Short mmCIF file of C-alpha atoms in Angstrom, two decimals:
data_model
loop_
_atom_site.label_atom_id
_atom_site.label_comp_id
_atom_site.label_asym_id
_atom_site.label_seq_id
_atom_site.Cartn_x
_atom_site.Cartn_y
_atom_site.Cartn_z
CA GLN A 1 82.10 83.93 64.58
CA TRP A 2 84.02 85.97 67.17
CA GLU A 3 82.73 84.00 70.14
CA GLN A 4 83.21 80.65 68.45
CA ALA A 5 86.76 81.53 67.37
CA TRP A 6 87.76 82.37 70.96
CA GLN A 7 86.04 79.29 72.35
CA ASP A 8 87.70 77.08 69.74
CA ALA A 9 91.02 78.51 70.92
CA GLY A 10 90.17 77.39 74.47
CA TRP A 11 88.87 80.63 75.97
CA GLU A 12 85.74 81.07 78.07
CA THR A 13 83.83 84.00 76.58
CA ARG A 14 81.25 86.42 77.84
CA ILE A 15 79.78 89.18 75.72
CA LEU A 16 79.26 92.35 77.77
CA THR A 17 76.38 94.70 77.04
CA LEU A 18 75.15 98.17 77.94
CA GLU A 19 73.15 96.52 80.71
CA ASP A 20 76.40 95.23 82.24
CA ALA A 21 77.82 98.77 82.18
CA MET A 22 74.75 100.06 83.99
CA TYR A 23 75.77 98.02 87.04
CA HIS A 24 78.84 100.19 87.51
CA PRO A 25 78.19 102.71 90.32
CA ASP A 26 79.48 105.58 88.15
CA PHE A 27 77.48 104.70 85.04
CA GLU A 28 75.03 107.61 85.22
CA TYR A 29 77.79 110.18 85.69
CA TYR A 30 79.93 108.93 82.82
CA SER A 31 76.94 108.22 80.58
CA ASN A 32 75.72 111.80 80.86
CA THR A 33 79.15 113.41 80.71
CA LEU A 34 80.54 111.37 77.83
CA SER A 35 77.49 112.07 75.70
CA ALA A 36 78.67 115.71 75.61
CA ILE A 37 81.52 114.63 73.30
CA PRO A 38 80.18 115.37 69.79
CA ASN A 39 80.95 111.89 68.38
CA SER A 40 79.80 110.10 71.53
CA LYS A 41 76.05 110.63 71.74
CA LYS A 42 74.22 107.98 73.76
CA GLY A 43 73.91 104.76 71.80
CA SER A 44 76.55 105.71 69.21
CA TYR A 45 79.52 103.49 68.37
CA ASP A 46 81.96 105.71 70.27
CA PHE A 47 79.65 105.96 73.28
CA MET A 48 79.52 102.16 73.43
CA CYS A 49 83.32 102.01 73.15
CA PHE A 50 83.55 104.22 76.24
CA VAL A 51 80.97 102.37 78.33
CA ARG A 52 82.53 98.96 77.61
CA TRP A 53 85.19 100.01 80.11
CA LEU A 54 82.49 100.39 82.75
CA ALA A 55 80.96 97.05 81.75
CA MET A 56 84.27 95.29 82.26
CA ALA A 57 84.93 97.04 85.57
CA ALA A 58 81.39 96.25 86.74
CA THR A 59 82.05 92.50 86.46
CA LYS A 60 84.41 92.86 89.44
CA GLN A 61 86.45 90.02 87.99
CA ASP A 62 90.00 89.66 86.79
CA GLY A 63 90.10 89.13 83.07
CA PHE A 64 90.60 90.03 79.45
CA MET A 65 88.54 92.19 77.16
CA SER A 66 88.74 91.67 73.42
CA ASP A 67 87.35 93.96 70.78
CA TYR A 68 84.71 92.41 68.52
CA ASP A 69 87.13 92.40 65.58
CA THR A 70 90.06 90.82 67.43
CA PHE A 71 90.46 87.11 66.80
CA PRO A 72 92.88 84.58 68.36
CA LEU A 73 95.08 83.98 65.34
CA GLY A 74 98.07 82.97 67.44
CA GLY A 75 100.50 84.59 69.82
CA ILE A 76 98.06 84.83 72.74
CA LYS A 77 98.12 81.59 74.70
CA VAL A 78 95.04 80.18 76.37
CA ASP A 79 96.84 79.86 79.71
CA PHE A 80 96.73 83.66 79.82
CA GLY A 81 93.06 83.26 80.65
CA HIS A 82 93.94 81.37 83.80
CA HIS A 83 96.97 83.40 84.84
CA LEU A 84 97.01 87.09 84.06
CA PRO A 85 100.29 88.30 82.58
CA ASN A 86 102.35 90.95 84.30
CA ASP A 87 101.01 89.92 87.72
CA GLY A 88 97.60 91.30 86.77
CA LYS A 89 98.80 94.85 86.12
CA PHE A 90 96.65 96.43 83.43
CA THR A 91 98.07 95.48 80.04
CA SER A 92 97.25 96.44 76.47
CA TYR A 93 98.45 94.01 73.81
CA GLN A 94 98.34 96.43 70.86
CA ARG A 95 100.01 99.43 72.46
CA HIS A 96 97.25 102.04 73.02
CA VAL A 97 94.67 100.35 70.80
CA PRO A 98 92.06 98.70 73.05
CA ALA A 99 91.88 95.52 70.94
CA LEU A 100 92.92 93.13 73.71
CA LEU A 101 93.37 94.19 77.33
CA SER A 102 93.82 92.43 80.65
CA GLY A 103 93.99 93.20 84.34
CA THR A 104 92.77 92.36 87.80
CA ALA A 105 89.35 93.61 88.86
CA SER A 106 90.90 96.52 90.75
CA GLU A 107 93.10 97.41 87.76
CA TRP A 108 90.04 97.40 85.48
CA ASP A 109 88.24 99.79 87.79
CA ARG A 110 91.28 102.06 88.17
CA VAL A 111 92.08 102.28 84.46
CA ALA A 112 88.43 102.48 83.34
CA LYS A 113 87.81 105.50 85.55
CA ARG A 114 91.04 107.17 84.43
CA VAL A 115 90.37 106.57 80.72
CA LEU A 116 86.86 107.98 81.08
CA ASP A 117 88.06 110.94 83.16
CA ILE A 118 90.56 111.79 80.43
CA ALA A 119 87.77 111.56 77.86
CA VAL A 120 85.63 113.93 79.94
CA GLU A 121 88.56 116.39 79.97
CA HIS A 122 88.41 116.28 76.15
CA SER A 123 84.64 116.68 75.87
CA HIS A 124 85.21 119.97 74.01
CA ASP A 125 87.12 118.17 71.24
CA ARG A 126 85.30 117.59 67.98
CA PHE A 127 86.28 113.92 68.04
CA TYR A 128 87.69 111.85 70.87
CA SER A 129 87.72 108.10 71.43
CA ASP A 130 88.60 105.56 74.08
CA MET A 131 91.70 104.74 72.02
CA PHE A 132 92.83 108.36 72.25
CA ALA A 133 92.13 108.36 75.99
CA LEU A 134 94.18 105.19 76.51
CA ARG A 135 97.00 106.74 74.48
CA ASP A 136 96.82 109.99 76.47
CA LEU A 137 96.84 108.07 79.75
CA TYR A 138 100.12 106.47 78.70
CA TYR A 139 101.56 109.85 77.61
CA GLU A 140 100.53 111.27 80.98
CA ASP A 141 102.16 108.44 82.93
CA THR A 142 104.09 105.65 81.20
CA LEU A 143 103.77 103.55 84.37
CA SER A 144 99.96 103.73 84.41
CA TYR A 145 99.69 100.48 82.45
CA ILE A 146 101.82 98.12 80.38
CA GLN A 147 101.87 98.46 76.61
CA GLU A 148 102.86 95.45 74.53
CA SER A 149 102.77 94.76 70.79
CA ARG A 150 101.57 91.16 70.50
CA LEU A 151 98.74 91.53 68.00
CA ALA A 152 98.95 91.68 64.25
CA ALA A 153 97.14 94.82 63.23
CA TYR A 154 96.07 93.66 59.77
CA PRO A 155 97.04 90.09 58.86
CA TYR A 156 96.06 90.61 55.23
CA SER A 157 98.03 90.70 52.02
CA LYS A 158 96.93 92.20 48.72
CA LYS A 159 96.53 88.80 47.11
CA ASN A 160 93.92 87.53 49.62
CA VAL A 161 91.87 90.68 50.23
#
């Protein structure tokens, strides 16, 4: 459903996997280090959330990354896929929530490494996620990436849930 929804909206999709992340030159380092975070054991949901950053950076392409539960319900135009907003500077479309992100290949590599480095710094925490790392990156330096609020967090009402 996710892939078809994006394609129906005019986007070219590609589903990234753990294998894609393994092509990143720093995969082994981050894979071993991030698995020290209690909620991020290898293969876990949170581990996969961290390594998706490496998968995207490993493509060495400009582009967008959408979370599996983010659908194109409106507000994000298809021409974004051909012309990155904000001159390709790394952008998050739901503030620090990594639901929809974009950037040039070099921005993906820069931000991916920084997000994962911040996570490694928090490896002693009982729980830490890529969302927290993206938030903390922004707190550390508000110029590190652009935060926008273009996505509806929960487009549901009580009568249709």
